[in-house]
Backbone as ProteinMPNN parsed JSONL, in Angstrom:
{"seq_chain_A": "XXXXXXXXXXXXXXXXXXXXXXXXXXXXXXXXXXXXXXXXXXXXXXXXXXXXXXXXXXXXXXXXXXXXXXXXXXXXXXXXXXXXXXXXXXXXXXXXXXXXXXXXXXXXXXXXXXXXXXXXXXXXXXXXXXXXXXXXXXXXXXXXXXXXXXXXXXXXXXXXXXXXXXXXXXXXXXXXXXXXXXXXXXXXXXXXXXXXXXXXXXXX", "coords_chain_A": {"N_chain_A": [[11.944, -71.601, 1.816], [10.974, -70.137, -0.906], [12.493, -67.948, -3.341], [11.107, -65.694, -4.128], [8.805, -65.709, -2.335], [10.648, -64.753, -0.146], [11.47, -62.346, -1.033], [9.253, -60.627, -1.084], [8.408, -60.843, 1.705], [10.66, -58.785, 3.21], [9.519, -56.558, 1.602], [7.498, -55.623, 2.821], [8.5, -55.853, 5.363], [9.924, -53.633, 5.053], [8.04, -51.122, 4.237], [6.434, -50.194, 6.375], [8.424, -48.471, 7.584], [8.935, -46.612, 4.982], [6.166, -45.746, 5.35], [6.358, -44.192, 7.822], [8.496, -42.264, 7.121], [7.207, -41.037, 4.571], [4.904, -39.779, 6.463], [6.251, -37.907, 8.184], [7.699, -36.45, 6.648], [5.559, -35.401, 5.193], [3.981, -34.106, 7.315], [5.663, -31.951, 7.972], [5.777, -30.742, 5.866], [3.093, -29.802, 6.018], [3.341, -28.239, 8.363], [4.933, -26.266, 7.336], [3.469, -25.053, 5.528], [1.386, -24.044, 6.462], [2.748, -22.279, 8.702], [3.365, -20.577, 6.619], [1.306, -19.708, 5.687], [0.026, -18.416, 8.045], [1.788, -16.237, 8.235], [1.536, -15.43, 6.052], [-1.337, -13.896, 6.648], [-0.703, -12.65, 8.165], [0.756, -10.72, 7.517], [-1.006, -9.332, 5.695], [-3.399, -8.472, 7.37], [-2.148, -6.841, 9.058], [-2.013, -3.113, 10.081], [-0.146, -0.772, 7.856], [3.28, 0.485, 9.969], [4.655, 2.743, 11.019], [7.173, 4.567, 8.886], [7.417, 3.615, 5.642], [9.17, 0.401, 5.181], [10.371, -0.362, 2.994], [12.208, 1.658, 1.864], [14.127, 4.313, 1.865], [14.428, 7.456, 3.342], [14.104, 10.2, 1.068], [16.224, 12.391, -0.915], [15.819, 15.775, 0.648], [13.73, 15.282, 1.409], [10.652, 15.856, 4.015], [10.074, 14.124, 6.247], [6.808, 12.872, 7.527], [4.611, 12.57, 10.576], [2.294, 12.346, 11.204], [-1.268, 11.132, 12.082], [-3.074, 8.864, 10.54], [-5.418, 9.227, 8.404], [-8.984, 8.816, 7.356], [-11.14, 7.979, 4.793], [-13.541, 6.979, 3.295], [-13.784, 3.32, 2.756], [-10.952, 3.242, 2.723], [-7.909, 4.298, 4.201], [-5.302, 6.956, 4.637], [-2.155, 7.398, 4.818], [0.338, 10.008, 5.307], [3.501, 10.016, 4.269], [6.039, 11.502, 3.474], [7.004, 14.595, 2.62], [8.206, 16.768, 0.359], [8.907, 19.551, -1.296], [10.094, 22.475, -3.422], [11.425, 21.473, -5.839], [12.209, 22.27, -8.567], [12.107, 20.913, -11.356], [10.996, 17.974, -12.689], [11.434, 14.941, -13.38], [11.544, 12.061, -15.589], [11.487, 8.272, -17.649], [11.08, 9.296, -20.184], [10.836, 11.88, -20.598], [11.49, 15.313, -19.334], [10.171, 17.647, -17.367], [9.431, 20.951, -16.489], [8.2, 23.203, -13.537], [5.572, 25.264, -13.529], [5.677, 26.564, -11.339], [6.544, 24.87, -8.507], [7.091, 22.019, -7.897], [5.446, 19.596, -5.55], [6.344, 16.833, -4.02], [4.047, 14.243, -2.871], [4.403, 11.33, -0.162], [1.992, 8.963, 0.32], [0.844, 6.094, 1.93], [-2.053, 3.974, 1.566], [-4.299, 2.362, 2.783], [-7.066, -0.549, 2.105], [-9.363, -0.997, 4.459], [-11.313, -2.544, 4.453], [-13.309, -5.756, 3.344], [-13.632, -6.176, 1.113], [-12.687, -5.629, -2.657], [-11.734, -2.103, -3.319], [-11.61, 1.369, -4.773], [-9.222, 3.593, -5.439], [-8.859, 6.598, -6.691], [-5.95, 8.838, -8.127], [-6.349, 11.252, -8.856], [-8.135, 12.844, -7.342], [-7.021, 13.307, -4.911], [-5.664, 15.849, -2.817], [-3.372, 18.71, -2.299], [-2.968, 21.54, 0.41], [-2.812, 24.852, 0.887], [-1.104, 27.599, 2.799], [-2.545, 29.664, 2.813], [-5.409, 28.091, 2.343], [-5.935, 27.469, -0.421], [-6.344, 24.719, -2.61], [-5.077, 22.294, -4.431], [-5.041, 20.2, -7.519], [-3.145, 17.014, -8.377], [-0.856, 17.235, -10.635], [-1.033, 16.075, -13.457], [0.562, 16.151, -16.477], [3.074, 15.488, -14.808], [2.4, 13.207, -13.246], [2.022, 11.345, -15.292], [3.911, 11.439, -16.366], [6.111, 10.366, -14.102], [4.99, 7.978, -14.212], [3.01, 7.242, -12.323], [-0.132, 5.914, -11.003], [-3.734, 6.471, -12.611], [-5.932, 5.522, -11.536], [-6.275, 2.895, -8.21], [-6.805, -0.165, -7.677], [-7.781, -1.756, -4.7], [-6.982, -4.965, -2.865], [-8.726, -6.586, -0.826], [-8.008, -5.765, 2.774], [-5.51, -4.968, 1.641], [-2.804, -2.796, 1.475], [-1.105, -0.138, -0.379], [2.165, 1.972, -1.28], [2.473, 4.923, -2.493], [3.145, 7.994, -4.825], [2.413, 10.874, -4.8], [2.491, 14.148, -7.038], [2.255, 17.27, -7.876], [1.972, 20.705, -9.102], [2.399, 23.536, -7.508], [2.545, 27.123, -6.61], [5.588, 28.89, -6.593], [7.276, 29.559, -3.789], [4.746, 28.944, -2.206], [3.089, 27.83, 0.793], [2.799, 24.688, 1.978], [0.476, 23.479, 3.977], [-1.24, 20.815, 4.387], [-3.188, 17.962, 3.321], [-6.014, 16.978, 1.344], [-7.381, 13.914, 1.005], [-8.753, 11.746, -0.893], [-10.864, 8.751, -0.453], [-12.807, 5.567, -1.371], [-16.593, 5.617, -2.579], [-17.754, 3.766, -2.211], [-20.53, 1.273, -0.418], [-19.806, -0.512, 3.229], [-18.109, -3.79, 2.784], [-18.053, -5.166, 4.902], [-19.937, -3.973, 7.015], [-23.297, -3.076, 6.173], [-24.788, -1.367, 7.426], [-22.648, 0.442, 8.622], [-21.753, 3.287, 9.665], [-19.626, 4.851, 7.534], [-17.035, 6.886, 6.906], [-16.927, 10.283, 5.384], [-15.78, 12.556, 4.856], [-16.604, 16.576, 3.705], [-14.871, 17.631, 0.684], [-12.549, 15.737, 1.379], [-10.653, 13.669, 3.524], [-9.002, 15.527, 5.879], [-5.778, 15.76, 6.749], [-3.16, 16.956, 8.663], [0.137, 18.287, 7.204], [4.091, 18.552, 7.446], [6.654, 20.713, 6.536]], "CA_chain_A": [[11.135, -70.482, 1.305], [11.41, -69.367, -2.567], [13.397, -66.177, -3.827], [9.798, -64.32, -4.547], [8.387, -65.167, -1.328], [11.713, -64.257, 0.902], [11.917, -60.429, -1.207], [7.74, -60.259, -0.544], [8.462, -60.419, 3.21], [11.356, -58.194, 2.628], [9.105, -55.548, 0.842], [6.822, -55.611, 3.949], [9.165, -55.06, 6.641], [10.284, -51.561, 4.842], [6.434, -50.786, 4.299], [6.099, -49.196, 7.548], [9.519, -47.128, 7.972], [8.925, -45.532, 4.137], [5.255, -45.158, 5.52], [6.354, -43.309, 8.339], [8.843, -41.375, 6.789], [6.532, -40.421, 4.367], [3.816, -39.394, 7.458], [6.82, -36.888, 8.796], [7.781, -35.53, 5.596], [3.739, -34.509, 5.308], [3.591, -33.349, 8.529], [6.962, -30.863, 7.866], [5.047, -30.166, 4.365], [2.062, -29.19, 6.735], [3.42, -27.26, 9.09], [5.642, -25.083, 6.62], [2.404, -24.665, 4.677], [0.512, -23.493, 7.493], [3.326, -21.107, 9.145], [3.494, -19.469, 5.51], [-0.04, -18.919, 5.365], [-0.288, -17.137, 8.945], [2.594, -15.477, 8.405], [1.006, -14.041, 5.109], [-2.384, -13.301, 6.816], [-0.461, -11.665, 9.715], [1.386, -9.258, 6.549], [-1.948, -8.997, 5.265], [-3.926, -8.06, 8.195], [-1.723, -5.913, 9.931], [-1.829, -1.896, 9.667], [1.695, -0.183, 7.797], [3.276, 1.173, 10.812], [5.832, 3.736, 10.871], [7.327, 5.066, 7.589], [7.269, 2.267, 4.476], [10.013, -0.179, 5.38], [10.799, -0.491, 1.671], [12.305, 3.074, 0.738], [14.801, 5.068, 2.428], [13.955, 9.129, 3.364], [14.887, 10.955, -0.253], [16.819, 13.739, -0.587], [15.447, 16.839, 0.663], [12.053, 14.763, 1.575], [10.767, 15.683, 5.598], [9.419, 12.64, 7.073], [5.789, 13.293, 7.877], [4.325, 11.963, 11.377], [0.623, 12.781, 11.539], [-2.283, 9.892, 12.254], [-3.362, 8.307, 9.598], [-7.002, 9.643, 8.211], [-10.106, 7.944, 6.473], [-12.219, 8.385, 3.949], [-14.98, 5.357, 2.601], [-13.324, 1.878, 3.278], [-9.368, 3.739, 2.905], [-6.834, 5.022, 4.997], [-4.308, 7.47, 4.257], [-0.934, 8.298, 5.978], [1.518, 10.566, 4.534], [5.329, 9.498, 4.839], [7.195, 12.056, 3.182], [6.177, 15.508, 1.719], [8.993, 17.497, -0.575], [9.122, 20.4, -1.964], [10.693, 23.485, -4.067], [12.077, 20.757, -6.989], [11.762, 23.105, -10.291], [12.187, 20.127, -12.235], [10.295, 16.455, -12.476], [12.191, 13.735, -14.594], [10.945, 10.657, -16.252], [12.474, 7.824, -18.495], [10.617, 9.851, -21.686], [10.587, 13.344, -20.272], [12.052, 16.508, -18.907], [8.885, 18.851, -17.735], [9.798, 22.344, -15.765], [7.536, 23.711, -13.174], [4.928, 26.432, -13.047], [5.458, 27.357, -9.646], [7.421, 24.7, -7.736], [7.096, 20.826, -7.729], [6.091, 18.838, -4.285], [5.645, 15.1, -3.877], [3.391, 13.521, -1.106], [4.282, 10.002, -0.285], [1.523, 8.542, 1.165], [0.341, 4.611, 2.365], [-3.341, 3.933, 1.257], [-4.75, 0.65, 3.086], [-8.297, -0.846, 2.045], [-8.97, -1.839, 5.736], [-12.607, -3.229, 4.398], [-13.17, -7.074, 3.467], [-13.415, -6.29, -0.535], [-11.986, -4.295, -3.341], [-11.937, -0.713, -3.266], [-10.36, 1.759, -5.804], [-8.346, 4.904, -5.407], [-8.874, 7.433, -7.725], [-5.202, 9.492, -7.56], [-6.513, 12.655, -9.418], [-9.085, 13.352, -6.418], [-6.093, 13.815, -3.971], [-4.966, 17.646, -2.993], [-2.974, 19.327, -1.155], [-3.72, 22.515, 0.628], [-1.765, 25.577, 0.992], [-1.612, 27.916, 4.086], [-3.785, 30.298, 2.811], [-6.587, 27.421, 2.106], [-6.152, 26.737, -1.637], [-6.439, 23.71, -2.722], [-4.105, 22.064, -5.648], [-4.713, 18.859, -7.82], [-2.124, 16.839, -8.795], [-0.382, 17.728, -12.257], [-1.299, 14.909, -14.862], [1.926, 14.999, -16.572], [4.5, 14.91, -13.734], [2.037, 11.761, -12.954], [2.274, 10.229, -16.013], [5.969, 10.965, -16.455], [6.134, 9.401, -12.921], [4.564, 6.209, -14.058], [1.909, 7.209, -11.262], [-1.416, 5.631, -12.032], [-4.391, 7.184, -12.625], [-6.542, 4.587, -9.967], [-5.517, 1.639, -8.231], [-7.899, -1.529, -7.357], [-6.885, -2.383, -3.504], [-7.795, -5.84, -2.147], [-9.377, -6.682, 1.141], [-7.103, -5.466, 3.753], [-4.026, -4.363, 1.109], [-1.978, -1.397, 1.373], [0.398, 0.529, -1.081], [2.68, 3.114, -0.99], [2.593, 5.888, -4.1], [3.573, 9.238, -4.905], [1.234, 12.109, -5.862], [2.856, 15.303, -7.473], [1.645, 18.795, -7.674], [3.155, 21.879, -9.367], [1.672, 24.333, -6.648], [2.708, 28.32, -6.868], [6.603, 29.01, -5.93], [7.244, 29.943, -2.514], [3.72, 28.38, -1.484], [3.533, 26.735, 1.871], [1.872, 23.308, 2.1], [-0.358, 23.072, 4.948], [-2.064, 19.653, 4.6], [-3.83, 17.351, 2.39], [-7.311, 16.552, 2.004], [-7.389, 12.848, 0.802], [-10.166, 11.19, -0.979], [-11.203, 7.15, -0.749], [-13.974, 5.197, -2.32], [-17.834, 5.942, -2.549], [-18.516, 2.416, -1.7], [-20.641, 0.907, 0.864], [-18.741, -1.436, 2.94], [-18.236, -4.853, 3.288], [-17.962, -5.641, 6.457], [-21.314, -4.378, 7.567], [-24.223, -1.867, 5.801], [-24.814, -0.027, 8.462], [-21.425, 0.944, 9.521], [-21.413, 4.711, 9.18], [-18.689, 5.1, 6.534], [-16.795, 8.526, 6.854], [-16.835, 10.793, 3.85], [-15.968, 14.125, 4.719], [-16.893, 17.15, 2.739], [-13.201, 18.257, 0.349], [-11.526, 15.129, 1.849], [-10.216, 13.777, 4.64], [-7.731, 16.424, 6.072], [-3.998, 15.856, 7.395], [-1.659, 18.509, 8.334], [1.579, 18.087, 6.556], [5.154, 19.861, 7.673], [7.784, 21.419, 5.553]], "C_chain_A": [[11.706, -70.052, -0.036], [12.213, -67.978, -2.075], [12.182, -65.436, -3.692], [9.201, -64.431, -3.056], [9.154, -64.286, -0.143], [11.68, -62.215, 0.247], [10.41, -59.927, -1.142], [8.432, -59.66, 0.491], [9.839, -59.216, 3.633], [10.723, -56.575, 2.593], [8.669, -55.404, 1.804], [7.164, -54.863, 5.124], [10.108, -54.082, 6.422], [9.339, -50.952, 4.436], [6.267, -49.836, 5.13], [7.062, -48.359, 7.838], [9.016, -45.982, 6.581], [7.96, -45.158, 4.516], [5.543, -43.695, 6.696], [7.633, -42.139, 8.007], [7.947, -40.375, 6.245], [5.619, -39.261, 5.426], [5.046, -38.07, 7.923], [7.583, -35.656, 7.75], [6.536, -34.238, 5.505], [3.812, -33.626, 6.348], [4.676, -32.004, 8.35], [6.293, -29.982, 7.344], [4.062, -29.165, 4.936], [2.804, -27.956, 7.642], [4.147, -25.336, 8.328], [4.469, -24.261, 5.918], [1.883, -23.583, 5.664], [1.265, -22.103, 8.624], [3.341, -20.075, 8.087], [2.462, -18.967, 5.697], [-0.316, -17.841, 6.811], [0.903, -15.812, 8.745], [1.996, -14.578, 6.814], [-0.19, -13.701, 5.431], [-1.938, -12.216, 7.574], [0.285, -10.12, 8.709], [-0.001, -8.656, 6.196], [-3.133, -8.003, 5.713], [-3.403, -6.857, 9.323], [-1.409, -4.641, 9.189], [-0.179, -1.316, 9.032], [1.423, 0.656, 9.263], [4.568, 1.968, 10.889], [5.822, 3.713, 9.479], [7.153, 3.628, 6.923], [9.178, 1.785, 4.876], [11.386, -0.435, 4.359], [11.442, 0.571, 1.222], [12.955, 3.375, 2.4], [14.043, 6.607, 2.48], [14.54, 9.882, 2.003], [15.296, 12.255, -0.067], [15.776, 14.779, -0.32], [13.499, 16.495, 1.1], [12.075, 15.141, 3.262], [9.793, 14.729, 5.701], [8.027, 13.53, 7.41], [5.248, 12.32, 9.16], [2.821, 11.682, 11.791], [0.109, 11.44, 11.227], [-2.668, 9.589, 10.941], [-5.471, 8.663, 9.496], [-8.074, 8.178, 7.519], [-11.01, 8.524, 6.079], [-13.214, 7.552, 3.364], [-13.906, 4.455, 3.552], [-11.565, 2.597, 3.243], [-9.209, 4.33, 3.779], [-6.118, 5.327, 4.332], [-3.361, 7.823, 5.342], [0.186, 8.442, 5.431], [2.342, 9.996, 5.067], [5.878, 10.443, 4.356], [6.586, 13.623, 2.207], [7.444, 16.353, 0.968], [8.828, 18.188, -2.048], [9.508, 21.333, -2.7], [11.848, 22.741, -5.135], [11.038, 21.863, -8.003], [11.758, 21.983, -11.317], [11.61, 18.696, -12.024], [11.399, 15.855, -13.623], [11.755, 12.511, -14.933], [11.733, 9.917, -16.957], [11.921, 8.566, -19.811], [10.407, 11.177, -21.353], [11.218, 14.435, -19.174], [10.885, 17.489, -18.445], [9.854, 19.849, -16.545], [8.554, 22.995, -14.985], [7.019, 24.69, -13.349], [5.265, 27.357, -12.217], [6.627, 25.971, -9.22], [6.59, 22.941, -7.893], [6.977, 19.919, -6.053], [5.36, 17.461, -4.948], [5.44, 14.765, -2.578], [3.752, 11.681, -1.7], [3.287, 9.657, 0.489], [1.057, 6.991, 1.214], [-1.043, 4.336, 2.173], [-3.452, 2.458, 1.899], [-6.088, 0.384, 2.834], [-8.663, -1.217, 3.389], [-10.733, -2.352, 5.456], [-12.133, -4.567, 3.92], [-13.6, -7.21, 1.738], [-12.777, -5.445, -1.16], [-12.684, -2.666, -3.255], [-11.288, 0.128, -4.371], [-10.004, 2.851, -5.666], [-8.193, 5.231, -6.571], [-7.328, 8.919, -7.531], [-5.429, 10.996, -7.616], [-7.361, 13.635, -8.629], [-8.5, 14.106, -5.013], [-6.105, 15.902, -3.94], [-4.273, 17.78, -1.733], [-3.478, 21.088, -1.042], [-2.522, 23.17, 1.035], [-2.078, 26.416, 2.454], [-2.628, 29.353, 3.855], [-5.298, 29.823, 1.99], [-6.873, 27.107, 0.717], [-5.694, 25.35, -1.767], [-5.758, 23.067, -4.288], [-4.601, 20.146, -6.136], [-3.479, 18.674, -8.171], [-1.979, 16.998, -10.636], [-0.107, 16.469, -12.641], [-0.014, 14.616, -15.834], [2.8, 14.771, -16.37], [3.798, 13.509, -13.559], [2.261, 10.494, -13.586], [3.522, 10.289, -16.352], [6.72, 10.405, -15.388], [5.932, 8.414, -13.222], [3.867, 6.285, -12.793], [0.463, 6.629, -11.682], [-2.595, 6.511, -12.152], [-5.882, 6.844, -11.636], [-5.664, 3.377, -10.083], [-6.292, 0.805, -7.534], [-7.177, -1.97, -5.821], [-7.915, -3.712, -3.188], [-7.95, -5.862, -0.969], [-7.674, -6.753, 1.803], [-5.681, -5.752, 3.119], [-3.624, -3.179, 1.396], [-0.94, -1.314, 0.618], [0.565, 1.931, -0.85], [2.79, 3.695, -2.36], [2.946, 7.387, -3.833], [2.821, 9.63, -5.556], [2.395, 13.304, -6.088], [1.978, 16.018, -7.974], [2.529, 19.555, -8.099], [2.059, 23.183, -8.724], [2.881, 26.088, -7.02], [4.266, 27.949, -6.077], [6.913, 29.873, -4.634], [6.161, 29.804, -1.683], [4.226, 27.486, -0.333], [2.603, 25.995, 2.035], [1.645, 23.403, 3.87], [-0.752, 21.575, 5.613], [-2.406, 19.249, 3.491], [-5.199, 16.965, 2.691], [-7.413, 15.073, 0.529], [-8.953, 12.001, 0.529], [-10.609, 9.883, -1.642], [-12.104, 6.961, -1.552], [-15.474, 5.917, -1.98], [-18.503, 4.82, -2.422], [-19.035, 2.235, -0.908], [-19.606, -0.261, 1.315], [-19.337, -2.628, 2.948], [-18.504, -5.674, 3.781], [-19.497, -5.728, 7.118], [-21.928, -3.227, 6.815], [-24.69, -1.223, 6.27], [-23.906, 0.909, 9.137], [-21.934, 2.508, 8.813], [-20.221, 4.9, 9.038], [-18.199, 6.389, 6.475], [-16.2, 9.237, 5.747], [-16.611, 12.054, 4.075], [-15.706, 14.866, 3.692], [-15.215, 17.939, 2.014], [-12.404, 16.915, 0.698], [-11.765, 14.691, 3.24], [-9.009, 14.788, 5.247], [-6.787, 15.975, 7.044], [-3.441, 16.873, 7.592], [-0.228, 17.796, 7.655], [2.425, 19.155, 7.535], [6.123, 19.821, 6.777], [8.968, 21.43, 6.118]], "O_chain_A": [[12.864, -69.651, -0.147], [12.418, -67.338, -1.043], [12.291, -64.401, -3.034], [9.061, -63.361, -2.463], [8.63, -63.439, 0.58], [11.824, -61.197, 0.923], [10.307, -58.7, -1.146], [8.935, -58.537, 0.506], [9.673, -58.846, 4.795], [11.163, -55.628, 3.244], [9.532, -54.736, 2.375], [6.668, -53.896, 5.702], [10.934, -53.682, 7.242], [9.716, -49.827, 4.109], [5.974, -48.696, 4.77], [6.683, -47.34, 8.415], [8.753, -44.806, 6.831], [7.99, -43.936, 4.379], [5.118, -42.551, 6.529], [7.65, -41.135, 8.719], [7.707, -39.289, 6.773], [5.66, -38.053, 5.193], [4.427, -37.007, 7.984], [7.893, -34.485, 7.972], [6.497, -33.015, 5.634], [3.696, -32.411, 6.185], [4.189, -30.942, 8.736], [6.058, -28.852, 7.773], [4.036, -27.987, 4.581], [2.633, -26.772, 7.353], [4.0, -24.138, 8.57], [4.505, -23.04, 5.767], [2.043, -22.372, 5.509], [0.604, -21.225, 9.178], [3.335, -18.88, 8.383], [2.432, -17.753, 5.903], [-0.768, -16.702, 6.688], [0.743, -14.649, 9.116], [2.07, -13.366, 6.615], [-0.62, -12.99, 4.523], [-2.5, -11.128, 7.695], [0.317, -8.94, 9.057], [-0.141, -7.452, 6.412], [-3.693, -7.139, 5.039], [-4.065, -6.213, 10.138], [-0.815, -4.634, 8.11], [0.83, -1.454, 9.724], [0.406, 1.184, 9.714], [5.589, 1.3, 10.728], [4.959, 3.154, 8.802], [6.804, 2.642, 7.573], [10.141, 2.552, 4.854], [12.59, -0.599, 4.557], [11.37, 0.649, -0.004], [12.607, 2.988, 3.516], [13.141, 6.86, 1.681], [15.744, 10.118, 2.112], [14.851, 13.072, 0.739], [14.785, 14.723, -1.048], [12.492, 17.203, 1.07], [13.093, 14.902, 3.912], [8.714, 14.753, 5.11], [8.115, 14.75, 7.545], [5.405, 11.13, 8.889], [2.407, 10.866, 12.614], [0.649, 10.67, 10.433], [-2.392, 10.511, 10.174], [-6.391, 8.391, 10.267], [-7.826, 6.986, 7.334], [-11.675, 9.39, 6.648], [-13.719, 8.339, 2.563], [-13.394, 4.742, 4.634], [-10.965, 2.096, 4.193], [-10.111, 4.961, 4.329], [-5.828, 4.614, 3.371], [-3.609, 8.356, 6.424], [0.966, 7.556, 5.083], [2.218, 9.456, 6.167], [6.874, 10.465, 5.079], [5.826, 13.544, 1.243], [7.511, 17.022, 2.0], [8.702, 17.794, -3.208], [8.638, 20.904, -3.457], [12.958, 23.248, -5.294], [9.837, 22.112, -8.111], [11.234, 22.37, -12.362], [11.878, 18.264, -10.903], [11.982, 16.464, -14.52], [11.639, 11.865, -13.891], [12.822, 10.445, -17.18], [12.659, 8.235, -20.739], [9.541, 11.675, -22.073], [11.325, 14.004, -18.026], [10.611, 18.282, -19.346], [10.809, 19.411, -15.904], [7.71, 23.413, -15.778], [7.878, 25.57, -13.416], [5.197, 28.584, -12.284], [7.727, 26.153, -9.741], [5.363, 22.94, -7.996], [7.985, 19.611, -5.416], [4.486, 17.16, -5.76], [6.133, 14.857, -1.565], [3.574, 11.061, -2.748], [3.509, 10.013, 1.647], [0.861, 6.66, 0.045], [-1.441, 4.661, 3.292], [-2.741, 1.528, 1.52], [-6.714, 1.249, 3.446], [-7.97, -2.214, 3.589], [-11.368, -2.509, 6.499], [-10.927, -4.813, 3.938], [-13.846, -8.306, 1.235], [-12.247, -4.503, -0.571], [-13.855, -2.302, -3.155], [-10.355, -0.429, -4.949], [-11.041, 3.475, -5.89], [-7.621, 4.58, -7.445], [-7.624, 9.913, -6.869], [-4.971, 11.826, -6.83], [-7.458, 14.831, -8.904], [-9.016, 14.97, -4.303], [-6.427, 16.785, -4.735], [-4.424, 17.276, -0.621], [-4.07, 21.749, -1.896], [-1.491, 22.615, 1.416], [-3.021, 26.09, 3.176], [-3.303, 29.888, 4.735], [-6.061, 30.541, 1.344], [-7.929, 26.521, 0.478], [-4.768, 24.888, -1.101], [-6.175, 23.642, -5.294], [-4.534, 19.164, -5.395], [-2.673, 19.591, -8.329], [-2.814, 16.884, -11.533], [0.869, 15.82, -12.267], [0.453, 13.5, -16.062], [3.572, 14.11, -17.064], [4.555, 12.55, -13.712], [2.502, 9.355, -13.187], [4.202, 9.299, -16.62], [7.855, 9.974, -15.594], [6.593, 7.553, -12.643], [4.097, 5.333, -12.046], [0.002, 6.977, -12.769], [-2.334, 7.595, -11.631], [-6.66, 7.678, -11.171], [-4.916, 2.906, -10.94], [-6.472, 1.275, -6.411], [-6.064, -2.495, -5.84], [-9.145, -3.682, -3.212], [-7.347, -5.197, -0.127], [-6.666, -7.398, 1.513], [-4.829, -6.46, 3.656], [-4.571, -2.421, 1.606], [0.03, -2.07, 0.694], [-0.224, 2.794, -0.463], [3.172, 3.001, -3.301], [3.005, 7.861, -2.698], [2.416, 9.175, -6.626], [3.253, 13.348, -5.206], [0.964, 15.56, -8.5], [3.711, 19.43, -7.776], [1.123, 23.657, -9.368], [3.92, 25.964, -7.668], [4.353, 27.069, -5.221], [6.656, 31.073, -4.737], [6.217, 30.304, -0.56], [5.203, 26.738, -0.295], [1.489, 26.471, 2.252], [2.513, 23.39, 4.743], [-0.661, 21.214, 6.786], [-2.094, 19.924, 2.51], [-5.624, 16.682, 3.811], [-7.494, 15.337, -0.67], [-9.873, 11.735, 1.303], [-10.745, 9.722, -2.855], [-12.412, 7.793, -2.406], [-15.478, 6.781, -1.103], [-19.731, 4.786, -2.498], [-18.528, 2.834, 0.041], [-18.843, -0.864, 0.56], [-20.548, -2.825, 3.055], [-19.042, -6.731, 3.452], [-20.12, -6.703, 7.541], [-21.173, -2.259, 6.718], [-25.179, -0.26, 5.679], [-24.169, 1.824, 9.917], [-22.374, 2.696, 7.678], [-19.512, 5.118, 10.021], [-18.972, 7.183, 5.939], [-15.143, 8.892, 5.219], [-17.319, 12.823, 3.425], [-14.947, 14.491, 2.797], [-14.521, 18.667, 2.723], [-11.297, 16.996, 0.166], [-12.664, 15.075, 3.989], [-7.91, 14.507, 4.77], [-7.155, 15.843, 8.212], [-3.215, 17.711, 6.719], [0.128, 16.641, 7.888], [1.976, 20.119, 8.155], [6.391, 18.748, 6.238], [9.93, 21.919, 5.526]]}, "name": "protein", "num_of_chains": 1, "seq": "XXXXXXXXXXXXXXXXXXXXXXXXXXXXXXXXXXXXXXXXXXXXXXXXXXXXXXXXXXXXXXXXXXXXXXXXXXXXXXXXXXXXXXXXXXXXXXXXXXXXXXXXXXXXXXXXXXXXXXXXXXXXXXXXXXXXXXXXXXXXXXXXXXXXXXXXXXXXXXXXXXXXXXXXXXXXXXXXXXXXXXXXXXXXXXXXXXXXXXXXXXXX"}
């Protein structure tokens, strides 16, 4: 038998081991693929539960426990409400309260099957004798808070609203306010929009 035909037969009978290496490589390739992807539908699809995982309790912040509301295609659920800061700070600014400085942390989830957008300036909180407070525009923007935020199908983020509400005011609640969209999902769903918000109690 020649040199060229002997390293043919040669080439042949390691044909089928690199084939099936290859075939178990793929299959690895596959499966890793395919655990990533449930494992990012299962982040995707599943409600925040308890406080935000990401962020410690901040000084002087009380944990907030109350159900989580809705308003159009959003959910809201406070995490953290703090109050009686006289001072906000920014990387370009120093501002000084009116009255008294609180920040609501709260969790916004789109739980519809398209975008939605959160408008932050629509938020309020409510005091205990029923006034109602927007948030102060430039603790927000000296926050680096946005002014809306585009959520995709079944996202959730966590943000901070600020308020410079009267000093020695006591926060009550919030009344929280989603999109004006229909949804998604289905055009008949009756979509809940209540009138002022959705309302939360907050505690101090």
């Amino acid at each position: 038998m020649s040199d060229d035909a002997t390293g043919a037969t040669r080439r042949r009978a390691r044909e089928p081991r690199r084939v099936k290496r290859l075939l178990v490589v793929g299959a690895a390739v596959g499966l890793l693929a395919v655990g990533g992807g449930f494992g990012f539908l299962g982040g995707r699809l599943s409600a925040p539960a308890g406080r935000s995982a990401d962020r410690a309790v901040r000084p002087q912040e009380k944990v907030q426990h109350a159900a989580a509301v809705r308003y159009g295609n959003l959910t809201f659920r406070p995490t953290g409400l703090t109050c009686g800061m006289r001072w906000a700070f920014g990387t370009h600014a120093e501002l000084e309260a009116k009255g008294q400085y609180c920040r609501l942390g709260v969790v916004v989830e789109n739980i519809d099957s398209t975008f939605h957008d959160l408008v932050t300036g629509r938020q309020r909180l409510v005091d205990s004798a029923g006034k109602a407070y927007a948030p102060s525009f430039d603790v927000m923007r000296a926050k680096r808070q946005p002014d809306s935020i585009t959520l995709g199908a079944r996202d959730a983020v966590e943000i901070d609203l600020w308020f410079d509400v009267p000093a020695g005011g006591r926060i009550d609640a919030a009344r929280l306010v989603g999109d004006d969209d229909p949804s998604g999902i289905d055009v008949v769903v009756n979509t809940p929009r209540p009138s002022g918000g959705a309302r939360v109690p907050l505690t101090m």
